[in-house]
Coordinates of C-alpha atoms in Angstrom, one line a residue:
Chain A
X90 CA 0.0 -0.2 -0.2
X91 CA 1.0 3.6 -0.3
X92 CA 2.2 5.2 3.0
X93 CA 4.4 8.1 4.2
X94 CA 7.4 6.7 6.2
X95 CA 9.7 8.4 9.0
X96 CA 13.2 6.9 9.5
X97 CA 15.8 8.7 11.3
X98 CA 14.0 11.9 11.0
X99 CA 13.5 11.7 7.3
X100 CA 10.2 11.5 5.6
X101 CA 9.5 9.5 2.5
X102 CA 6.7 8.3 0.2
X103 CA 6.6 4.7 0.0
X104 CA 4.6 2.9 -2.8
X105 CA 4.7 -0.8 -1.5
X106 CA 4.6 -0.7 2.4
X107 CA 3.2 -3.9 3.5
X108 CA -0.4 -4.0 4.5
X109 CA -1.1 -4.2 8.3
X110 CA -1.9 -7.8 9.6
X111 CA -5.0 -8.0 11.9
X112 CA -4.5 -9.2 15.4
X113 CA -7.4 -10.5 17.7
X114 CA -9.7 -7.6 18.6
X115 CA -8.5 -5.5 15.8
X116 CA -10.2 -3.9 12.8
X117 CA -8.5 -2.9 9.4
X118 CA -9.5 0.8 8.6
X119 CA -9.2 2.5 5.0
X120 CA -8.4 6.0 5.8
X121 CA -10.4 8.6 3.9
X122 CA -8.9 12.0 5.3
X123 CA -6.2 12.9 7.6
X124 CA -4.9 15.8 9.4
X125 CA -1.2 16.9 9.8
X126 CA -0.6 18.1 13.4
X127 CA 2.4 19.7 15.0
X128 CA 3.4 16.5 16.5
X129 CA 4.0 15.0 13.0
X130 CA 6.2 17.8 12.2
X131 CA 8.3 17.3 15.5
X132 CA 8.5 13.6 14.7
X133 CA 10.2 14.6 11.4
X134 CA 12.5 16.6 13.5
X135 CA 13.4 13.6 15.8
X136 CA 10.9 13.8 18.3
X137 CA 10.2 10.4 20.1
X138 CA 12.8 8.8 17.9
X139 CA 9.8 7.4 15.9
X140 CA 10.4 5.0 13.0
X141 CA 7.4 4.0 11.0
X142 CA 4.1 5.7 9.5
X143 CA 3.4 8.9 11.3
X144 CA -0.2 10.4 11.6
X145 CA -3.0 10.0 14.1
X146 CA -5.8 12.5 13.1
X147 CA -8.1 11.0 10.6
X148 CA -11.4 9.7 9.7
X149 CA -11.6 6.2 7.8
X150 CA -14.0 3.3 7.1
X151 CA -14.0 -0.3 8.6
X152 CA -13.0 -2.7 5.8
X153 CA -12.3 -5.9 7.8
X154 CA -12.5 -7.5 11.3
X155 CA -10.7 -10.0 13.1
X156 CA -13.5 -11.2 15.4
X157 CA -17.0 -12.2 14.1
X158 CA -18.6 -10.1 17.1
X159 CA -17.0 -6.9 15.5
X160 CA -18.8 -7.4 12.0
X161 CA -21.3 -4.8 12.6
X162 CA -18.5 -2.3 12.4
X163 CA -17.7 -3.1 8.7
X164 CA -18.7 -0.2 6.3
X165 CA -18.9 2.1 9.3
X166 CA -17.0 5.7 9.3
X167 CA -14.9 5.8 12.4
X168 CA -12.2 7.9 14.3
X169 CA -10.0 6.3 16.8
X170 CA -8.3 7.1 20.1
X171 CA -4.6 7.1 19.4
X172 CA -3.5 5.4 22.8
X173 CA -3.0 1.6 22.7
X174 CA -3.0 0.2 26.2
X175 CA -1.3 -2.9 27.1
X176 CA -4.2 -4.0 29.2
X177 CA -2.1 -5.1 31.9
X178 CA -0.5 -2.4 33.6
X179 CA -1.7 -0.5 36.7
X180 CA -2.9 2.5 34.3
X181 CA -4.8 0.1 31.9
X182 CA -6.3 -1.9 34.9
X183 CA -8.1 1.5 35.8
X184 CA -9.2 2.3 32.4
X185 CA -6.5 5.1 31.8
X186 CA -4.9 3.6 28.7
X187 CA -3.5 7.2 27.9
X188 CA -1.1 6.5 30.7
X189 CA 0.0 2.6 29.8
X190 CA 3.4 2.1 31.1
X191 CA 4.0 0.0 27.9
X192 CA 2.3 2.4 25.8
X193 CA 1.8 2.5 22.2
X194 CA 0.6 5.6 20.4
X195 CA -0.8 5.7 16.9
X196 CA 1.8 7.0 14.6
X197 CA 4.0 8.3 17.7
X198 CA 5.3 5.5 19.8
X199 CA 5.8 1.7 18.4
X200 CA 2.7 1.7 16.2
X201 CA 2.4 2.6 12.5
X202 CA 0.1 5.6 12.0
X203 CA -2.6 6.6 9.5
X204 CA -0.7 8.3 6.7
X205 CA -1.2 5.3 4.7
X206 CA -4.1 3.6 2.8
X207 CA -4.9 1.2 5.7
X208 CA -4.2 1.1 9.2
X209 CA -5.0 -1.6 11.9
X210 CA -6.5 -0.6 15.2
X211 CA -7.8 -2.1 18.3
X212 CA -11.8 -2.4 18.3
X213 CA -11.8 -0.7 21.5
X214 CA -10.3 2.3 20.3
X215 CA -12.7 2.9 17.7
X216 CA -15.6 5.5 17.8
X217 CA -18.4 5.3 14.9
X218 CA -19.8 8.4 13.4
X219 CA -23.2 9.3 12.2
X220 CA -23.8 11.5 9.0
X221 CA -24.3 14.5 11.1
X222 CA -20.2 14.7 11.5
X223 CA -18.8 15.5 8.0
X224 CA -15.1 13.9 7.1
X225 CA -13.9 17.4 7.2
X226 CA -15.0 17.8 10.9
X227 CA -14.1 14.3 11.9
X228 CA -10.5 14.9 11.1
X229 CA -10.7 17.4 14.2
X230 CA -12.0 14.8 16.5
X231 CA -8.8 13.9 18.1
X232 CA -7.1 17.5 18.5
X233 CA -10.8 18.9 19.8
X234 CA -10.8 15.8 22.5
X235 CA -7.2 17.2 23.5
X236 CA -8.6 20.5 23.8
X237 CA -11.6 19.2 26.2
X238 CA -8.9 17.6 28.5
X239 CA -8.1 21.0 29.8
X240 CA -11.6 21.0 31.8
X241 CA -10.7 17.5 33.2
X242 CA -7.4 18.4 34.6
X243 CA -8.1 22.0 36.1
X244 CA -11.0 23.9 37.6
X245 CA -12.1 26.6 35.2
X246 CA -12.2 30.0 37.2
X247 CA -15.4 31.4 35.7
X248 CA -15.2 34.8 37.6
X249 CA -11.5 35.0 36.8
X250 CA -9.3 36.0 33.9
X251 CA -8.1 33.2 31.5
X252 CA -6.0 33.6 28.6
X253 CA -5.0 31.0 25.9
X254 CA -1.5 31.6 24.1
X255 CA -0.9 30.6 20.7
X256 CA -3.6 31.6 18.1
X257 CA -2.7 28.6 16.0
X258 CA -5.1 25.7 15.1
X259 CA -4.9 24.1 18.7
X260 CA -5.1 27.5 20.4
X261 CA -8.3 28.3 18.3
X262 CA -10.1 24.9 19.1
X263 CA -9.0 25.3 22.9
X264 CA -10.4 28.9 22.9
X265 CA -13.7 27.6 21.3
X266 CA -14.0 24.8 23.9
X267 CA -13.2 26.9 27.0
X268 CA -15.7 29.5 25.7
X269 CA -18.5 27.0 25.9
X270 CA -18.0 26.8 29.8
X271 CA -19.0 30.4 30.0
X272 CA -15.5 31.8 30.9
X273 CA -14.2 35.1 29.4
X274 CA -11.3 34.5 27.8
X275 CA -8.4 36.1 25.5
X276 CA -6.5 34.2 22.9
X277 CA -3.1 35.9 22.9
X278 CA -0.6 36.2 20.0
X279 CA 2.6 38.1 19.4
X280 CA 1.9 39.1 15.7
X281 CA -1.4 41.2 15.0
X282 CA -2.1 39.4 11.7
X283 CA -2.1 35.9 13.6
X284 CA -5.1 37.3 15.4
X285 CA -7.4 37.9 12.2
X286 CA -8.8 34.4 12.0
X287 CA -9.8 33.9 15.7
X288 CA -11.1 37.5 15.7
X289 CA -13.3 36.5 12.7
X290 CA -14.6 33.4 14.7
X291 CA -15.8 35.7 17.5
X292 CA -13.0 34.9 20.1
X293 CA -11.6 37.7 22.4
X294 CA -8.0 38.3 21.2
X295 CA -5.0 40.4 22.1
X296 CA -1.4 40.9 21.6
X297 CA 0.7 39.2 24.5
X298 CA 3.1 42.4 24.6
X299 CA 0.1 44.6 25.6
X300 CA -0.7 42.8 29.0
X301 CA 1.0 43.5 32.0
X302 CA 2.5 41.0 34.5
X303 CA 0.2 38.9 36.8
X304 CA -3.0 39.4 34.8
X305 CA -4.5 36.0 34.4
X306 CA -5.9 33.4 36.7
X307 CA -5.4 30.5 34.0
X308 CA -3.3 30.5 31.2
X309 CA -3.4 27.6 28.6
X310 CA -0.1 27.4 26.6
X311 CA -0.7 26.2 23.2
X312 CA 2.2 27.9 21.6
X313 CA 4.3 24.9 21.2
X314 CA 7.5 26.8 21.6
X315 CA 10.0 27.7 24.4
X316 CA 8.7 31.2 24.5
X317 CA 5.2 30.3 25.5
X318 CA 6.1 29.3 29.1
X319 CA 8.3 32.2 29.6
X320 CA 5.3 34.4 28.8
X321 CA 2.7 32.5 30.7
X322 CA 5.0 32.7 33.7
X323 CA 5.1 36.5 33.3
X324 CA 1.3 36.9 32.8
X325 CA 0.0 34.5 35.4
X326 CA -1.1 35.8 38.8
X327 CA 0.0 34.3 42.2
X328 CA -1.7 31.1 42.9
X329 CA -2.8 30.8 39.1
X330 CA -2.4 27.9 37.0
X331 CA -0.7 27.4 33.7
X332 CA -1.7 24.3 31.5
X333 CA 0.8 23.1 29.0
X334 CA -0.8 21.8 25.9
X335 CA 1.5 21.2 23.2
X336 CA 4.5 18.6 22.8
X337 CA 7.7 20.1 22.0
X338 CA 11.1 18.7 21.2
X339 CA 13.6 20.0 23.8
X340 CA 13.9 21.6 27.0
X341 CA 12.6 25.1 28.2
X342 CA 14.1 27.2 31.0
X343 CA 11.9 27.8 34.1
X344 CA 12.3 30.7 36.4
X345 CA 12.3 28.7 39.8
X346 CA 12.0 31.2 42.3
X347 CA 8.8 32.7 40.4
X348 CA 7.4 29.3 40.4
X349 CA 7.7 29.0 44.2
X350 CA 7.3 32.5 45.5
X351 CA 4.1 33.0 43.7
X352 CA 3.0 29.4 44.1
X353 CA 2.3 28.6 40.6
X354 CA 0.9 25.4 39.3
X355 CA 2.0 24.1 36.1
X356 CA 0.2 21.1 34.7
X357 CA 0.8 19.1 31.5
X358 CA -2.2 18.1 29.3
X359 CA -2.3 15.7 26.5
X360 CA -5.1 13.6 25.0
X361 CA -8.9 13.8 25.9
X362 CA -12.2 12.2 25.6
X363 CA -13.6 11.4 22.1
X364 CA -17.3 11.1 22.8
X365 CA -17.6 14.8 23.8
X366 CA -15.6 16.0 21.0
X367 CA -17.9 14.0 18.6
X368 CA -21.1 15.3 20.2
X369 CA -19.9 19.0 19.9
X370 CA -18.9 18.6 16.5
X371 CA -22.3 17.0 15.6
X372 CA -24.1 19.9 17.3
X373 CA -22.1 22.4 15.4
X374 CA -20.9 24.2 18.4
X375 CA -17.2 23.9 17.2
X376 CA -16.2 25.8 13.9
X377 CA -13.6 24.0 12.0
X378 CA -14.0 24.5 8.5
X379 CA -12.2 28.0 8.7
X380 CA -9.2 26.3 10.3
X381 CA -8.6 24.1 7.0
X382 CA -5.7 25.4 4.7
X383 CA -5.5 23.0 2.0
X384 CA -5.9 19.5 1.0
X385 CA -3.2 17.3 -0.8
X386 CA -3.3 13.7 -2.1
X387 CA -1.3 11.0 0.0
X388 CA 1.4 11.0 -2.7
X389 CA 2.0 14.5 -2.4
X390 CA 2.6 14.0 1.4
X391 CA 6.2 15.4 1.5
X392 CA 4.9 18.5 -0.1
X393 CA 2.0 18.7 2.5
X394 CA 4.2 18.4 5.4
X395 CA 6.4 21.1 3.8
X396 CA 3.2 23.4 3.6
X397 CA 2.1 22.5 7.3
X398 CA 5.6 23.5 8.6
X399 CA 5.0 27.1 7.4
X400 CA 4.7 29.7 10.1
X401 CA 0.9 30.6 10.5
X402 CA -0.5 28.0 8.4
X403 CA -3.9 26.3 9.3
X404 CA -4.7 22.7 9.1
X405 CA -3.1 20.8 6.2
X406 CA -5.3 17.6 5.3
X407 CA -4.4 14.4 3.2
X408 CA -7.2 13.3 1.0
X409 CA -7.0 9.4 0.2
X410 CA -9.7 8.8 -2.4
Chain B
X125 CA 22.1 48.9 67.2
X126 CA 24.2 46.0 65.9
X127 CA 23.1 44.1 62.7
X128 CA 23.9 42.1 59.7
X129 CA 23.7 43.9 56.5
X130 CA 23.7 43.0 52.8
X131 CA 24.2 45.5 50.1
X132 CA 25.1 44.4 46.4
X133 CA 25.6 40.8 47.5
X134 CA 28.2 41.7 50.2
X135 CA 27.3 40.8 54.0
X136 CA 28.6 43.0 56.6
X137 CA 28.5 43.5 60.4
X138 CA 27.2 46.8 61.4
X139 CA 27.8 48.3 64.9
X140 CA 25.5 51.5 64.6
X141 CA 22.6 50.5 62.4
X142 CA 19.7 52.8 63.3
X143 CA 17.1 51.4 65.4
X144 CA 13.6 50.8 63.6
X145 CA 10.9 53.5 64.1
X146 CA 7.5 52.0 64.8
X147 CA 4.5 52.8 62.5
X148 CA 1.1 52.6 63.7
X149 CA 0.0 48.9 64.4
X150 CA 3.6 47.9 64.7
X151 CA 5.5 46.3 67.7
X152 CA 9.2 46.5 68.5
X153 CA 10.7 43.1 69.1
X154 CA 13.9 42.3 70.6
X155 CA 15.5 39.4 68.9
X156 CA 16.5 36.4 71.0
X157 CA 17.7 33.6 68.8
X158 CA 17.5 33.4 64.9
X159 CA 18.1 30.8 62.3
X160 CA 20.1 31.2 59.1
X161 CA 18.1 29.7 56.2
X162 CA 18.9 28.9 52.6
X163 CA 17.1 31.8 51.4
X164 CA 19.4 34.0 53.5
X165 CA 22.6 32.3 51.7
X166 CA 20.9 33.0 48.3
X167 CA 20.2 36.7 49.2
X168 CA 24.0 37.1 49.7
X169 CA 24.6 35.6 46.1
X170 CA 22.2 38.3 44.9
X171 CA 18.7 36.7 44.9
X172 CA 15.9 39.3 44.9
X173 CA 18.4 42.1 44.8
X174 CA 18.0 42.6 48.6
X175 CA 19.6 45.4 50.3
X176 CA 19.2 45.8 54.1
X177 CA 19.0 43.4 57.1
X178 CA 18.5 39.7 56.2
X179 CA 16.8 37.2 58.3
X180 CA 13.4 35.9 59.0
X181 CA 13.5 32.8 61.1
X182 CA 13.5 34.1 64.8
X183 CA 12.2 34.3 68.3
X184 CA 12.1 37.5 70.2
X185 CA 10.4 39.6 72.9
X186 CA 8.0 42.3 72.4
X187 CA 9.5 45.4 74.2
X188 CA 7.4 48.3 72.8
X189 CA 4.1 48.8 70.9
X190 CA 2.7 51.9 69.0
X191 CA -0.9 51.5 69.8
X192 CA -2.3 51.2 73.5
X193 CA -4.7 48.3 72.7
X194 CA -1.6 46.3 71.9
X195 CA 0.0 46.8 75.4
X196 CA -0.8 43.3 76.6
X197 CA 1.9 42.2 74.1
X198 CA 4.8 43.8 75.8
X199 CA 6.9 41.1 77.4
X200 CA 5.4 38.3 75.5
X201 CA 7.9 36.0 73.5
X202 CA 6.7 36.0 69.8
X203 CA 7.5 34.5 66.4
X204 CA 6.2 36.5 63.0
X205 CA 4.7 35.8 59.8
X206 CA 7.3 37.1 57.2
X207 CA 4.8 38.4 54.6
X208 CA 3.7 42.2 55.4
X209 CA 0.7 42.8 53.1
X210 CA -0.3 46.3 51.9
X211 CA -4.0 45.7 53.3
X212 CA -5.3 47.0 50.2
X213 CA -4.8 44.9 46.9
X214 CA -7.0 41.9 45.8
X215 CA -5.0 39.2 47.9
X216 CA -4.7 41.2 51.0
X217 CA -8.5 41.9 50.6
X218 CA -9.2 38.0 50.9
X219 CA -6.7 37.5 53.8
X220 CA -3.7 36.1 51.6
X221 CA -1.0 38.7 52.4
X222 CA 1.6 36.0 51.5
X223 CA 0.7 37.0 47.9
X224 CA 0.2 40.8 48.2
X225 CA 0.8 42.5 44.9
X226 CA 2.9 45.1 46.8
X227 CA 4.3 42.7 49.2
X228 CA 7.3 43.1 51.4
X229 CA 8.9 40.0 53.0
X230 CA 10.9 40.2 56.3
X231 CA 14.5 40.4 55.3
X232 CA 13.8 39.5 51.7
X233 CA 11.8 42.2 49.8
X234 CA 11.9 45.7 51.0
X235 CA 11.9 45.1 54.6
X236 CA 14.7 44.9 57.2
X237 CA 14.9 41.3 58.6
X238 CA 15.8 40.2 62.1
X239 CA 19.6 39.6 62.1
X240 CA 19.7 42.6 64.5
X241 CA 18.9 43.6 67.7
X242 CA 15.6 45.0 67.2
X243 CA 13.0 44.7 64.5
X244 CA 9.6 46.3 63.8
X245 CA 6.8 44.2 63.1
X246 CA 2.9 44.7 62.2
X247 CA 1.1 43.4 65.3
X248 CA -1.2 41.6 62.9
X249 CA 1.9 39.4 61.9
X250 CA 2.7 38.3 65.4
X251 CA 2.1 35.1 67.2
X252 CA 2.8 34.8 71.0
X253 CA 4.3 31.5 72.5
X254 CA 3.5 29.7 75.7
X255 CA 6.4 28.1 77.9
X256 CA 5.8 24.8 75.9
X257 CA 7.8 25.9 73.1
X258 CA 11.3 26.6 73.6
X259 CA 13.5 29.2 72.1
X260 CA 15.5 26.4 70.2
X261 CA 12.1 25.1 69.0
X262 CA 10.6 28.5 67.9
X263 CA 13.3 29.3 65.5
X264 CA 11.8 26.4 63.4
X265 CA 8.2 27.8 63.4
X266 CA 8.8 29.6 60.0
X267 CA 10.4 26.8 58.1
X268 CA 7.9 24.2 59.7
X269 CA 4.9 26.3 58.6
X270 CA 6.3 26.3 55.1
X271 CA 6.6 22.5 55.5
X272 CA 2.8 22.5 56.5
X273 CA 1.9 24.3 53.4
X274 CA 2.2 21.3 51.2
X275 CA -0.9 19.8 52.8
X276 CA -2.7 22.9 51.7
X277 CA -1.7 23.1 48.1
X278 CA -1.7 19.2 47.3
X279 CA -4.1 16.2 47.9
X280 CA -1.8 13.7 50.0
X281 CA -2.1 10.2 48.1
X282 CA -2.2 8.1 51.3
X283 CA -2.3 4.8 49.3
X284 CA 0.3 6.1 46.9
X285 CA 4.1 6.3 47.2
X286 CA 5.5 9.7 48.3
X287 CA 9.2 11.0 48.1
X288 CA 10.8 14.1 49.5
X289 CA 13.9 15.0 47.6
X290 CA 16.9 16.5 49.6
X291 CA 17.8 15.2 53.0
X292 CA 18.7 18.9 54.3
X293 CA 17.2 20.7 57.1
X294 CA 13.9 21.6 55.2
X295 CA 13.5 18.1 53.5
X296 CA 13.7 16.6 57.3
X297 CA 11.0 18.8 58.5
X298 CA 8.9 18.1 55.4
X299 CA 9.3 14.5 55.7
X300 CA 8.4 14.7 59.5
X301 CA 5.1 16.8 58.7
X302 CA 4.0 14.6 55.9
X303 CA 4.6 11.4 57.9
X304 CA 2.1 12.6 60.4
X305 CA -0.5 12.4 57.7
X306 CA 0.0 8.8 57.8
X307 CA 1.5 8.4 54.2
X308 CA 4.5 6.2 53.7
X309 CA 7.4 8.1 52.5
X310 CA 10.9 8.0 51.4
X311 CA 13.5 10.8 51.8
X312 CA 15.9 10.5 49.3
X313 CA 19.4 11.9 48.8
X314 CA 22.4 11.5 46.5
X315 CA 25.0 10.7 49.1
X316 CA 24.7 7.7 51.6
X317 CA 26.1 9.9 54.6
X318 CA 23.4 12.5 54.2
X319 CA 20.7 9.9 55.1
X320 CA 22.3 9.2 58.5
X321 CA 20.4 11.8 60.4
X322 CA 16.9 11.4 58.9
X323 CA 17.4 7.7 59.4
X324 CA 18.3 8.1 63.1
X325 CA 15.1 10.3 63.4
X326 CA 13.0 7.3 62.0
X327 CA 12.4 8.6 58.6
X328 CA 12.6 6.0 55.6
X329 CA 15.4 6.9 53.5
X330 CA 16.9 5.9 50.0
X331 CA 19.3 7.0 47.5
X332 CA 17.9 8.7 44.5
X333 CA 19.9 6.6 42.0
X334 CA 18.5 3.1 43.6
X335 CA 14.9 4.1 42.3
X336 CA 13.6 3.5 39.0
X337 CA 11.7 5.8 36.5
X338 CA 8.2 6.6 37.1
X339 CA 8.1 5.2 40.9
X340 CA 6.5 8.0 43.0
X341 CA 3.0 9.7 42.9
X342 CA 4.0 12.6 44.7
X343 CA 7.4 14.2 45.0
X344 CA 8.5 17.1 47.1
X345 CA 11.6 18.9 45.8
X346 CA 13.4 20.3 48.7
X347 CA 16.9 20.1 47.2
X348 CA 17.2 23.8 46.5
X349 CA 19.1 23.0 43.3
X350 CA 18.7 22.4 39.5
X351 CA 19.2 18.7 39.8
X352 CA 16.1 18.3 42.2
X353 CA 13.5 18.9 39.5
X354 CA 15.4 16.9 36.9
X355 CA 15.3 13.9 39.4
X356 CA 11.8 14.5 40.2
X357 CA 10.6 14.4 36.6
X358 CA 12.6 11.2 36.3
X359 CA 10.9 9.5 39.3
X360 CA 7.3 10.7 39.0
X361 CA 4.5 8.7 37.8
X362 CA 2.0 9.6 35.1
X363 CA -0.6 11.9 36.4
X364 CA 1.7 12.5 39.2
X365 CA 2.6 15.7 41.3
X366 CA 5.7 17.5 41.9
X367 CA 6.0 20.4 44.8
X368 CA 8.8 22.6 44.5
X369 CA 9.8 23.7 47.9
X370 CA 12.9 25.7 47.8
X371 CA 13.7 29.1 46.2
X372 CA 16.7 29.1 44.0
X373 CA 18.5 31.6 42.3
X374 CA 18.4 31.0 38.6
X375 CA 16.7 29.1 35.9
X376 CA 16.1 25.3 35.6
X377 CA 15.7 23.4 32.3
X378 CA 12.3 21.5 32.0
X379 CA 11.8 18.6 29.9
X380 CA 8.7 19.9 28.1
X381 CA 7.3 16.9 26.6
X382 CA 7.5 14.6 29.5
X383 CA 5.7 17.2 31.3
X384 CA 2.9 17.1 28.7
X385 CA 3.0 13.5 27.7
X386 CA 2.8 12.1 31.2
X387 CA 0.4 14.8 32.3
X388 CA 2.6 15.8 35.3
X389 CA 1.6 18.7 37.7
X390 CA 4.3 20.9 38.9
X391 CA 3.4 23.3 41.9
X392 CA 5.3 25.8 43.7
X393 CA 4.9 26.2 47.5
X394 CA 6.1 28.7 49.9
X395 CA 5.2 30.1 53.2
X396 CA 2.5 28.3 55.5
X397 CA 0.3 28.6 58.5
X398 CA 2.1 29.6 61.7
X399 CA -0.5 28.3 64.3
X400 CA -0.6 24.6 63.4
X401 CA 3.3 24.7 63.4
X402 CA 3.3 26.3 66.9
X403 CA 1.0 23.6 68.1
X404 CA 3.0 20.8 66.6
X405 CA 6.0 22.0 68.2
X406 CA 4.3 22.4 71.5
X407 CA 2.9 18.9 71.3
X408 CA 6.4 17.4 70.8
X409 CA 5.4 15.9 67.4
X410 CA 8.4 17.4 65.4
X411 CA 12.0 16.8 66.2
X412 CA 14.2 19.9 65.7
X413 CA 17.0 19.7 68.4
X414 CA 18.8 17.2 66.1
X415 CA 18.5 19.7 63.4
X416 CA 21.0 22.3 65.1
X417 CA 24.4 22.4 64.2
X418 CA 25.8 25.4 66.1
X419 CA 25.1 28.8 67.6
X420 CA 27.0 32.0 66.8
X421 CA 26.7 35.5 68.6
X422 CA 25.4 38.2 66.3
X423 CA 28.9 39.8 66.0
X424 CA 30.2 36.5 64.5
X425 CA 27.4 36.7 61.8
X426 CA 29.8 36.3 58.9
X427 CA 31.4 33.4 60.3
X428 CA 28.0 31.9 60.9
X429 CA 27.0 32.6 57.2
X430 CA 30.2 30.8 56.0
X431 CA 29.4 27.7 58.1
X432 CA 25.6 27.6 57.1
X433 CA 26.9 27.6 53.5
X434 CA 29.1 24.2 53.9
X435 CA 27.4 21.2 52.2
X436 CA 25.5 19.0 54.5
X437 CA 25.4 21.2 57.5
X438 CA 22.5 21.7 59.7
X439 CA 21.0 24.7 61.2
X440 CA 23.1 27.5 62.2
X441 CA 21.7 29.7 64.9
X442 CA 22.5 33.3 65.9
X443 CA 22.4 33.9 69.5
X444 CA 21.6 37.6 70.8
X445 CA 21.9 37.5 74.8

């Protein structure tokens, strides 16, 4: 089958990659449409030392199952949780496969991803879609779930001041999701032009440099860059909380005494719940169409990755049909 | 009066420093006994750009008050909260003077400290002591309160694994305090000899390098050094919490993707409640005598600071009588 492939930080297009073999409790999914995520770009830079097929944001159709009890899935449009638990560790035992100690992650850790014609997936990871969610919406289920995770890890200060740093794709999804809680928030960027799209979507926006120190009670850092946490530490109020949302290859410097003296909380947040994400998309509560920049066919995947890496670019999709 | 004095990162002994003048709602306190804290050592290195009299761990006697309603304090032995609120900002308004936006901190920020014969203090900051707490115990009220703060900022996982990093004075106080919650904890150091004292005090101890990755649910970093957070990030389990306890001059490097992927919480923690600290000392629940290394007279303060800066040294006291 055709697939994109990463080896030693180099992306290539393969015409003859072997089709995945199904294990028990797995389904074979034909990929329809996929999104390129910042994590995919980091993988090409060497993040997680990944070798294999990248990609984890997608919608596809089940074409084959291993167990007869799963036959009803055939022909269904589906998305998939990206975390494959071992089923045996202390985290899997309590249903948190996101933190499986032997964890595999679709297209990120020890498991081929979805920038390929076919992918094998545990049936337990699959969520079926109704017609009310289009393919172009469905590719946003995974990042939208990640945005929803924030409400699971911190309390939302509805009377306080909340900022999201980074007016990129993830920052805009997060801002839309948090706005649904009723909180007043400001999506902050460093460049005026970067605020045009979120402003068009009705979000409150501002320039980071216009805000004084210790302004916000809760800050979500969706910049994916070293400067994000530095700005967040400047803008956060005493006793405030900073949620770090984007994986980033490398180390950041942290002002230790500021953290302690102002008793700041920094909390990492990653994958989130799929069902609420699907529901919100089906109900039309989240705008995604404006977040799409372009579609490329799979065979032009390398060009698509280059496009996705340009600063300020919106979501780049890979189309398989 | 005699006092120790810091200017541009240089400590000196002054014989003729002017006695403090009392403002309304203040008391004049004659210092009896004081402790040198790691923060004092950092001040000499330039932390907080402090100029003035350092010192904030002490016990003294009230000798004068400004308002007649405070006369009952005269002759009483006291300790004092180190944070002087402005009384007007949003934090002072809700009783959190520890985070006053115009905050002064005794011997740390814009306020002369207690390495002097006399100090002026707001009556609101003062706690009186009964005979059941000795002077040599009372100098530990402030660091013990800071140790108690941990239970206010995080939930204690009584069924989980807890570690305290750094078997120094603060680490030992924290370990004693946390042990009172019923949790099983291990106080970790890098050098075997550093574990002798905590072991003698009945605390569970271990060498950092003997523990494998992702072992602990809660880690308190009381190392006061850059390596502490690095070790904590290695040892913490997914969804775990790291409490950073010691102020430290400079920046530390943080592995960004580990924080996010494992959804770690890092929380800074500083000053704590005085009354419970006094109660625990009065009840004999916390051992402090073993934590004292030596006493110096005030005029030998520079020598005392040098002694306090030696690696592995216990608490150095300054005696005023």
